[in-house]
PDB file of C-alpha atoms in Angstrom:
ATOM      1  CA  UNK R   1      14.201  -8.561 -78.487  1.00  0.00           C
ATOM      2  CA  UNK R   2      16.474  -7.029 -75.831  1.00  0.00           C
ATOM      3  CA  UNK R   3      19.512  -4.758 -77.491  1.00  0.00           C
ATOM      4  CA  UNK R   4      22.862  -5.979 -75.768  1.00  0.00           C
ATOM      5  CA  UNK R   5      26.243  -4.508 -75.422  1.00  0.00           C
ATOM      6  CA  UNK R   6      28.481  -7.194 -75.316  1.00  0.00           C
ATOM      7  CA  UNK R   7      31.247  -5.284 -74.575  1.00  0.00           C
ATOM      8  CA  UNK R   8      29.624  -3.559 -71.452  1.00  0.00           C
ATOM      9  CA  UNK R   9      28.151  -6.917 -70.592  1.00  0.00           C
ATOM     10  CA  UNK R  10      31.533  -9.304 -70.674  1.00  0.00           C
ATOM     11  CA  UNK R  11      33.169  -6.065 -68.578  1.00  0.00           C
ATOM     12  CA  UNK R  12      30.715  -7.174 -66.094  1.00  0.00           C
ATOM     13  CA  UNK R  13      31.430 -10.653 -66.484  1.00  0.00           C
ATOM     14  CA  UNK R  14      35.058  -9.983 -66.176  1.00  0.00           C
ATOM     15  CA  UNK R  15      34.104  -8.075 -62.691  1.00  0.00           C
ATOM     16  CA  UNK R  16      32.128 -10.880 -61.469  1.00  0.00           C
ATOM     17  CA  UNK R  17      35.406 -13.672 -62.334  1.00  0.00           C
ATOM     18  CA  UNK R  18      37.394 -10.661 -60.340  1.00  0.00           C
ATOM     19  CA  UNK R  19      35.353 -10.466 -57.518  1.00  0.00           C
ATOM     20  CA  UNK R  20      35.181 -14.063 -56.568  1.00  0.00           C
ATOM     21  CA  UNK R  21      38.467 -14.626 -57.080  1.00  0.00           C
ATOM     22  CA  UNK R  22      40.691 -11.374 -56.761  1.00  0.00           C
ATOM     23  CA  UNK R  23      43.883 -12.949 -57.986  1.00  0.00           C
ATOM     24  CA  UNK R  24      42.739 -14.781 -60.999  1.00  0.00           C
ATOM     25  CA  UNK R  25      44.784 -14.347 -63.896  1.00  0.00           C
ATOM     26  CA  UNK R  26      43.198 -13.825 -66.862  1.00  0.00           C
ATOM     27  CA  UNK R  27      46.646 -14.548 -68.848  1.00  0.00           C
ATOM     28  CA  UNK R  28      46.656 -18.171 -67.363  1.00  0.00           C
ATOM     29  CA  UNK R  29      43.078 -18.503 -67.795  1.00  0.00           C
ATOM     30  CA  UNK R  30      41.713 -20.572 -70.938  1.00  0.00           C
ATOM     31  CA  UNK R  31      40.000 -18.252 -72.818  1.00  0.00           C
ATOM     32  CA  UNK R  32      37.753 -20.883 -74.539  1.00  0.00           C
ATOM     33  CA  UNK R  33      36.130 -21.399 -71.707  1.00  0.00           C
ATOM     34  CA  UNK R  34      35.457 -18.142 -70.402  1.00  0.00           C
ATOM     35  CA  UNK R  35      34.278 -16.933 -73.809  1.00  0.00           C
ATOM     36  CA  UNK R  36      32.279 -20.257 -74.336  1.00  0.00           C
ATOM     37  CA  UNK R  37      30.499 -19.955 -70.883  1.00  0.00           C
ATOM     38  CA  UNK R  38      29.676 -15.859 -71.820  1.00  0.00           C
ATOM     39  CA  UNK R  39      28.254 -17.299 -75.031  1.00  0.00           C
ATOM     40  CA  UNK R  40      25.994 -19.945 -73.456  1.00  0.00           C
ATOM     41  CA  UNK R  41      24.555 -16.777 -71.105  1.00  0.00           C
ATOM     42  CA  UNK R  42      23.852 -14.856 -74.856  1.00  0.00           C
ATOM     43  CA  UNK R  43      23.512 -17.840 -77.006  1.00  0.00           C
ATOM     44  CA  UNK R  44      25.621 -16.037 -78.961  1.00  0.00           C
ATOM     45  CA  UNK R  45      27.476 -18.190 -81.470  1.00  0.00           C
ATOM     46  CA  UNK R  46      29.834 -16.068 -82.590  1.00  0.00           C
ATOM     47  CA  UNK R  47      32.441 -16.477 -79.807  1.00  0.00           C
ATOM     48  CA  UNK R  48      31.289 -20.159 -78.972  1.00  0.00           C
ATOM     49  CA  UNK R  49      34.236 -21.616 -79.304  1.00  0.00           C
ATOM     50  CA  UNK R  50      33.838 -24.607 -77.558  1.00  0.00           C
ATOM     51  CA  UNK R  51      30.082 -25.296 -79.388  1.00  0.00           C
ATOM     52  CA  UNK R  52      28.493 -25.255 -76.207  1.00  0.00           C
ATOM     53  CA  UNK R  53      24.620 -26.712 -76.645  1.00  0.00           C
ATOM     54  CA  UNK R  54      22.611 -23.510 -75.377  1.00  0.00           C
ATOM     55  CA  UNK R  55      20.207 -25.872 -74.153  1.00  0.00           C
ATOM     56  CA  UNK R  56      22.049 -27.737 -71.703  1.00  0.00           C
ATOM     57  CA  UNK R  57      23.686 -27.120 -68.335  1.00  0.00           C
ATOM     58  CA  UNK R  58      27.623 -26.982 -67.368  1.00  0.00           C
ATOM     59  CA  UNK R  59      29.553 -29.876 -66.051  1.00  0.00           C
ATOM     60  CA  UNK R  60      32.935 -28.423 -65.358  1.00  0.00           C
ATOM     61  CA  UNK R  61      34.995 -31.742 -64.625  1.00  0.00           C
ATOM     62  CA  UNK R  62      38.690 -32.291 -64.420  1.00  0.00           C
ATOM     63  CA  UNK R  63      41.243 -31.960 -61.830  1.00  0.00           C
ATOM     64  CA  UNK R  64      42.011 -30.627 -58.545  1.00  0.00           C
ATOM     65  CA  UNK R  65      42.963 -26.898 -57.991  1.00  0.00           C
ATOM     66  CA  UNK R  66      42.004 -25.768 -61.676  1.00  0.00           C
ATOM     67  CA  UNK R  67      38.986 -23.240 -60.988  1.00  0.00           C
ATOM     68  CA  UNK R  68      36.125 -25.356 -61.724  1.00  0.00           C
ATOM     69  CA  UNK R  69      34.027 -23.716 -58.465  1.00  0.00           C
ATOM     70  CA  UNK R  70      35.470 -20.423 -59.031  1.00  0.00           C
ATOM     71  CA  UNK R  71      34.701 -20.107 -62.379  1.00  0.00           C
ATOM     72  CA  UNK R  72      30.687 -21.646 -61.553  1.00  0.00           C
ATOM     73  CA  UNK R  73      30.797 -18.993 -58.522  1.00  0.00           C
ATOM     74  CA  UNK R  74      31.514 -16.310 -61.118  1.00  0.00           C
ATOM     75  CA  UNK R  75      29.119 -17.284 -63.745  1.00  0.00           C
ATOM     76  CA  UNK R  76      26.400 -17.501 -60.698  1.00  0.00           C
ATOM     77  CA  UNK R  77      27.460 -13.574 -59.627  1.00  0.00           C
ATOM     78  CA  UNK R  78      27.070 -12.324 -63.753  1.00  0.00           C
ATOM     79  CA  UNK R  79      23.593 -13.791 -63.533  1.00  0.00           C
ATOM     80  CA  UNK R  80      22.534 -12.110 -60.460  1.00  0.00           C
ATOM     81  CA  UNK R  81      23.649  -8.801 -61.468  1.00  0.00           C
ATOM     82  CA  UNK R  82      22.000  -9.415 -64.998  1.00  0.00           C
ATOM     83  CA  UNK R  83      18.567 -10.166 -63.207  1.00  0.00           C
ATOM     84  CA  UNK R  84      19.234  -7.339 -61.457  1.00  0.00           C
ATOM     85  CA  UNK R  85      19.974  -4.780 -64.664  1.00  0.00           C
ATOM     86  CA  UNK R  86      17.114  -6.907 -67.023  1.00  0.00           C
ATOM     87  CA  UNK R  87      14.511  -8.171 -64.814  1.00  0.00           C
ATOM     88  CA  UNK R  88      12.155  -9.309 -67.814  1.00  0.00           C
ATOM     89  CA  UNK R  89      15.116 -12.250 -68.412  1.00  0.00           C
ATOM     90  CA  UNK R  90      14.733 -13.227 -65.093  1.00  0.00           C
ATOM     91  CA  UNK R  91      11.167 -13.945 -65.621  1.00  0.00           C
ATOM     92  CA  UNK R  92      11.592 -15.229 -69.433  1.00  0.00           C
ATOM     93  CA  UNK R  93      14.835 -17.509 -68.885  1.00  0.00           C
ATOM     94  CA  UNK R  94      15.056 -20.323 -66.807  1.00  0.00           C
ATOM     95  CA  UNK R  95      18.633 -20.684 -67.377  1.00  0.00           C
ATOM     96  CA  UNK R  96      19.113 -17.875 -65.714  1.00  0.00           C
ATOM     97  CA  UNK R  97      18.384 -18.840 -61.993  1.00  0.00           C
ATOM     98  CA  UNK R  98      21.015 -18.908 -58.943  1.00  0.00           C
ATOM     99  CA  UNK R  99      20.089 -22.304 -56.642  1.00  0.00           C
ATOM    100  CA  UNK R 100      23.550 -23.066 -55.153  1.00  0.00           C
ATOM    101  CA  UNK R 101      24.218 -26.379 -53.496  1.00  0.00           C
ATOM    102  CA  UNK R 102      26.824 -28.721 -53.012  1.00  0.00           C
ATOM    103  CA  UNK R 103      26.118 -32.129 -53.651  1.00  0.00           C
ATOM    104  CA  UNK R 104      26.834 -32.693 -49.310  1.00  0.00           C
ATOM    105  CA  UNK R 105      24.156 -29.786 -48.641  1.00  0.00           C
ATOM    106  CA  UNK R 106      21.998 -31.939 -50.636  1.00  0.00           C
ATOM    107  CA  UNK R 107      22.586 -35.271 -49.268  1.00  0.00           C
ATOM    108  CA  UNK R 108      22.401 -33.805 -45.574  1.00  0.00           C
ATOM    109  CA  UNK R 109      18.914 -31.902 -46.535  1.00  0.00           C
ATOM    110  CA  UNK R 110      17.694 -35.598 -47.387  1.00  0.00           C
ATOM    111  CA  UNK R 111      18.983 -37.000 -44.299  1.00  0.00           C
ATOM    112  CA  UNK R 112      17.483 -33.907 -41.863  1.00  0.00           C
ATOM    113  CA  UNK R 113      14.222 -33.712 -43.571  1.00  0.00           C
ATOM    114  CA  UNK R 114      13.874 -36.459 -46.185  1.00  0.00           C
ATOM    115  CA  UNK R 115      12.570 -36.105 -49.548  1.00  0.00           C
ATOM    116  CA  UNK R 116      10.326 -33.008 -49.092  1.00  0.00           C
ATOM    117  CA  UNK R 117      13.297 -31.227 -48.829  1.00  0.00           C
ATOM    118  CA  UNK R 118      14.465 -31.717 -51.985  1.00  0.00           C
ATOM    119  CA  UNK R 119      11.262 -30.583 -53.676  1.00  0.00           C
ATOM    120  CA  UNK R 120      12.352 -27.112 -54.589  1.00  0.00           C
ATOM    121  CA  UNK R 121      15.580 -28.549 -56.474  1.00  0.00           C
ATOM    122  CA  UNK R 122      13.367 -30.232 -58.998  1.00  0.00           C
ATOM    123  CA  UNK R 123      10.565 -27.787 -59.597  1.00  0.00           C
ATOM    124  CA  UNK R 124      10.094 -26.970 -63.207  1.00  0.00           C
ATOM    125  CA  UNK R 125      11.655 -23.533 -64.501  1.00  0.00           C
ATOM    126  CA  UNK R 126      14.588 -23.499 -62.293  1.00  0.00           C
ATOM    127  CA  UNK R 127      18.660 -23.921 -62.571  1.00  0.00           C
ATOM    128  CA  UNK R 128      20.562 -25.577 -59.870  1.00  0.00           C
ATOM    129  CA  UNK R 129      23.911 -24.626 -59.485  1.00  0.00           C
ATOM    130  CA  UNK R 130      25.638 -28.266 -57.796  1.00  0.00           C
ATOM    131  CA  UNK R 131      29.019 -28.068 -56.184  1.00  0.00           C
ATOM    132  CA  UNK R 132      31.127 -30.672 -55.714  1.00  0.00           C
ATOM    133  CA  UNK R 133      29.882 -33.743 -57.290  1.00  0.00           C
ATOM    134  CA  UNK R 134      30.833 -36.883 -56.013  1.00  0.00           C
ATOM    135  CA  UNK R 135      32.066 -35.909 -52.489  1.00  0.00           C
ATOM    136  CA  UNK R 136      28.427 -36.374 -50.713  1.00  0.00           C
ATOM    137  CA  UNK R 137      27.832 -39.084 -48.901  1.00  0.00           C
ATOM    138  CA  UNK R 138      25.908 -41.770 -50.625  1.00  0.00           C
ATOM    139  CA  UNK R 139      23.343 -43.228 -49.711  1.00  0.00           C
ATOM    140  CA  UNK R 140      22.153 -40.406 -47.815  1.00  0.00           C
ATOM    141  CA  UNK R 141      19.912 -41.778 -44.375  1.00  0.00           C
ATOM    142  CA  UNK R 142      16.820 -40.337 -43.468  1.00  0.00           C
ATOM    143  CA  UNK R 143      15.491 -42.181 -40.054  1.00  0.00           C
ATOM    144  CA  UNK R 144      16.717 -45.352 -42.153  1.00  0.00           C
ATOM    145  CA  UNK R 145      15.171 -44.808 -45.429  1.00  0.00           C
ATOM    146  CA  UNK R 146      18.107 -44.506 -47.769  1.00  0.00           C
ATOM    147  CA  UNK R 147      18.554 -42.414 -51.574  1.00  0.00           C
ATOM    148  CA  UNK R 148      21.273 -41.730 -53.730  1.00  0.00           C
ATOM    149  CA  UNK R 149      19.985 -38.391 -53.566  1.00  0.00           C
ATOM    150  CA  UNK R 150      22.131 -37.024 -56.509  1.00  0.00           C
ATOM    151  CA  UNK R 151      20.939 -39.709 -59.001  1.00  0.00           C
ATOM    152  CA  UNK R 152      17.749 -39.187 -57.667  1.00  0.00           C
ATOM    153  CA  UNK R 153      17.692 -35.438 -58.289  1.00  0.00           C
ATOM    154  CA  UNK R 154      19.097 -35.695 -61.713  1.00  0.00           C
ATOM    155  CA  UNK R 155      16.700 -38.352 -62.779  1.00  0.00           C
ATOM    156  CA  UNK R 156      14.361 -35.470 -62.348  1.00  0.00           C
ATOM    157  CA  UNK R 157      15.735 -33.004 -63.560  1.00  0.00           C
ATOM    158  CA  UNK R 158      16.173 -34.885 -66.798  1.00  0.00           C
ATOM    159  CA  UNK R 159      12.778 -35.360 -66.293  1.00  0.00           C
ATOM    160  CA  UNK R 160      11.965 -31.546 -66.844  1.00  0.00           C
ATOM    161  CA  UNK R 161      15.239 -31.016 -69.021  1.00  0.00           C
ATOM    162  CA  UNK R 162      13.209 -28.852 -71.337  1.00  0.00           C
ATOM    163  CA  UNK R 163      12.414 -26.136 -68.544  1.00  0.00           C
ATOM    164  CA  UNK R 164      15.141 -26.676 -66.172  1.00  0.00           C
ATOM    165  CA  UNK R 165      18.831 -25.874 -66.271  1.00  0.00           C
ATOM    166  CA  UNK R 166      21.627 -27.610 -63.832  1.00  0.00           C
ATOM    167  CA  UNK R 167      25.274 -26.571 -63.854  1.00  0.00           C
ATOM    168  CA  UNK R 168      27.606 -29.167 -61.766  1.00  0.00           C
ATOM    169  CA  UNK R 169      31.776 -28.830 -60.679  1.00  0.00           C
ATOM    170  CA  UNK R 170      33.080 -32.140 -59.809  1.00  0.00           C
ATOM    171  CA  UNK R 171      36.200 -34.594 -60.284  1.00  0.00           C
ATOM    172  CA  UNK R 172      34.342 -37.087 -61.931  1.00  0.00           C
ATOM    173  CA  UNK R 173      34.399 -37.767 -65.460  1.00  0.00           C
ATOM    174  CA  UNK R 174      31.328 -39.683 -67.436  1.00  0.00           C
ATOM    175  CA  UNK R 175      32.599 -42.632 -67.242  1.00  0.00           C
ATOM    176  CA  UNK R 176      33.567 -42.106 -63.529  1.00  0.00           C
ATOM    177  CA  UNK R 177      29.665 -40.762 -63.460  1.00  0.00           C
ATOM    178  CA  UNK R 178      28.253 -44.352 -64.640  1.00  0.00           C
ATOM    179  CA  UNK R 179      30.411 -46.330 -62.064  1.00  0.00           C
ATOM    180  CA  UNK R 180      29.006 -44.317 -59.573  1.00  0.00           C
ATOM    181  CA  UNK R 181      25.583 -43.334 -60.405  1.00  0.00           C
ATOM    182  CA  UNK R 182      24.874 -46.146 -62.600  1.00  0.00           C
ATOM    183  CA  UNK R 183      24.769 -46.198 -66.718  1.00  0.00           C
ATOM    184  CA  UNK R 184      21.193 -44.959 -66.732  1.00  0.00           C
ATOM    185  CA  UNK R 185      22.101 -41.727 -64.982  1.00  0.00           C
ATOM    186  CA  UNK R 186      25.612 -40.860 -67.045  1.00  0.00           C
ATOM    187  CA  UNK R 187      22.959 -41.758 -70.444  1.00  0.00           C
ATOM    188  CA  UNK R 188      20.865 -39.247 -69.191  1.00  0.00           C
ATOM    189  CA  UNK R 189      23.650 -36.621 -68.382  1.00  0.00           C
ATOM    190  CA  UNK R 190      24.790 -36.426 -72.354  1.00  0.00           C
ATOM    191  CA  UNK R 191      21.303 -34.955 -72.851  1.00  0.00           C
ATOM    192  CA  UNK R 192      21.525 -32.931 -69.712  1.00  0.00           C
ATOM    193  CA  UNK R 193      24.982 -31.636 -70.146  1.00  0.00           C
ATOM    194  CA  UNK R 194      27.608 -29.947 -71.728  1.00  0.00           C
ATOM    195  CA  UNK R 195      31.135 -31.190 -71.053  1.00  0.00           C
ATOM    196  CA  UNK R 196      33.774 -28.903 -70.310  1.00  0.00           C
ATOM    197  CA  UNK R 197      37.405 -30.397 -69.194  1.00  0.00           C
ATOM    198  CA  UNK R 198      39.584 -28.552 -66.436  1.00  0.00           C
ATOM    199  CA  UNK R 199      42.858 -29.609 -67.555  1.00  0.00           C
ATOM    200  CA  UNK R 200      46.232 -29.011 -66.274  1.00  0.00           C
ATOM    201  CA  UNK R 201      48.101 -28.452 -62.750  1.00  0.00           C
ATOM    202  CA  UNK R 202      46.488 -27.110 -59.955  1.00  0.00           C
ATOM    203  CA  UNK R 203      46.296 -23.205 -59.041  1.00  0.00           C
ATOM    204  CA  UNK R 204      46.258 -23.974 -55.456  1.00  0.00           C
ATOM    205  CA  UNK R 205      50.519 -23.702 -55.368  1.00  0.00           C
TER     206      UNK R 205
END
């Protein structure tokens, strides 16, 4: 069992959420999140304050403006600098990958290249990091064969929900999530997920 400073370690964390966005402020910031998400890295229960499922992914929802990407983007640069410092998690820990997408980078791989494309998304042991929810176009068109790629790729990732880890920003609640995707996907998402609200006015003032 690896020996872990937490102190040293959420220093780093609090580097990474520095370094993507140089003006956050920590003050303004909801703490419960930040710890939560630092917890869910650990699986440390002790400062889990929002009972995050260690298990499951991210789905930072809510509104505009309110850090949802910046906070995923910071999370993302923690985990490469901890698979850089502890390169046994890297190959232990699935959760621990770095795939970044946004859902449109996903929908236009589809329509370039077709389903092959999307192979590497859904491979076993992975995390996929998706962006952006919601804003792809849908269907995507490949030489007229059309997918709703994103309820395609998280039908299969359900599929291997047991050795794969996906982390998603978007506008969309789960209800908004069945009206779009249909009530088998946003089933399937309370299994994948856990549910973290952005709530509040925007940043972006």
């Amino acid at each position: 069992m690896m020996k872990v400073d937490y102190d040293k370690e959420a220093r780093f964390f609090r580097q990474a959420v520095l370094e993507v966005e140089p003006n956050f402020n920590v003050e303004k910031a909801d703490k419960r999140i930040l710890n939560s998400i630092f917890a869910w890295v650990w699986k440390n229960s002790k400062i889990n304050t929002l009972g995050l499922d260690f298990n499951k992914g991210l789905f930072f929802y809510g509104s505009l403006g309110r850090g949802k990407t910046m906070t995923l983007l910071a999370l993302r640069k923690y985990l490469i600098g901890l698979h850089n410092r502890t390169c046994q998690m890297r190959r232990s820990d699935y959760r621990l990958g770095t795939y970044w997408k946004s859902a449109s980078e996903l929908a236009n791989l589809y329509a370039a290249d077709g389903q092959p494309a999307l192979t590497e998304f859904y491979n076993r042991d992975c995390c996929l990091f998706i962006d952006e929810l919601g804003r792809e176009p849908n269907p995507a068109n490949n030489f007229g064969t059309k997918l709703d790629v994103i309820q395609f790729l998280l039908q299969m990732r359900y599929d291997h929900r047991h050795t794969s880890v996906t982390h998603i920003t978007t506008n969309l609640s789960l209800e908004d999530m069945a009206r779009v995707y249909g009530n088998y996907i946003a089933d399937r998402c309370l299994e994948l997920f856990n549910f973290i609200e952005f709530r509040g006015e925007s940043f972006r003032r």
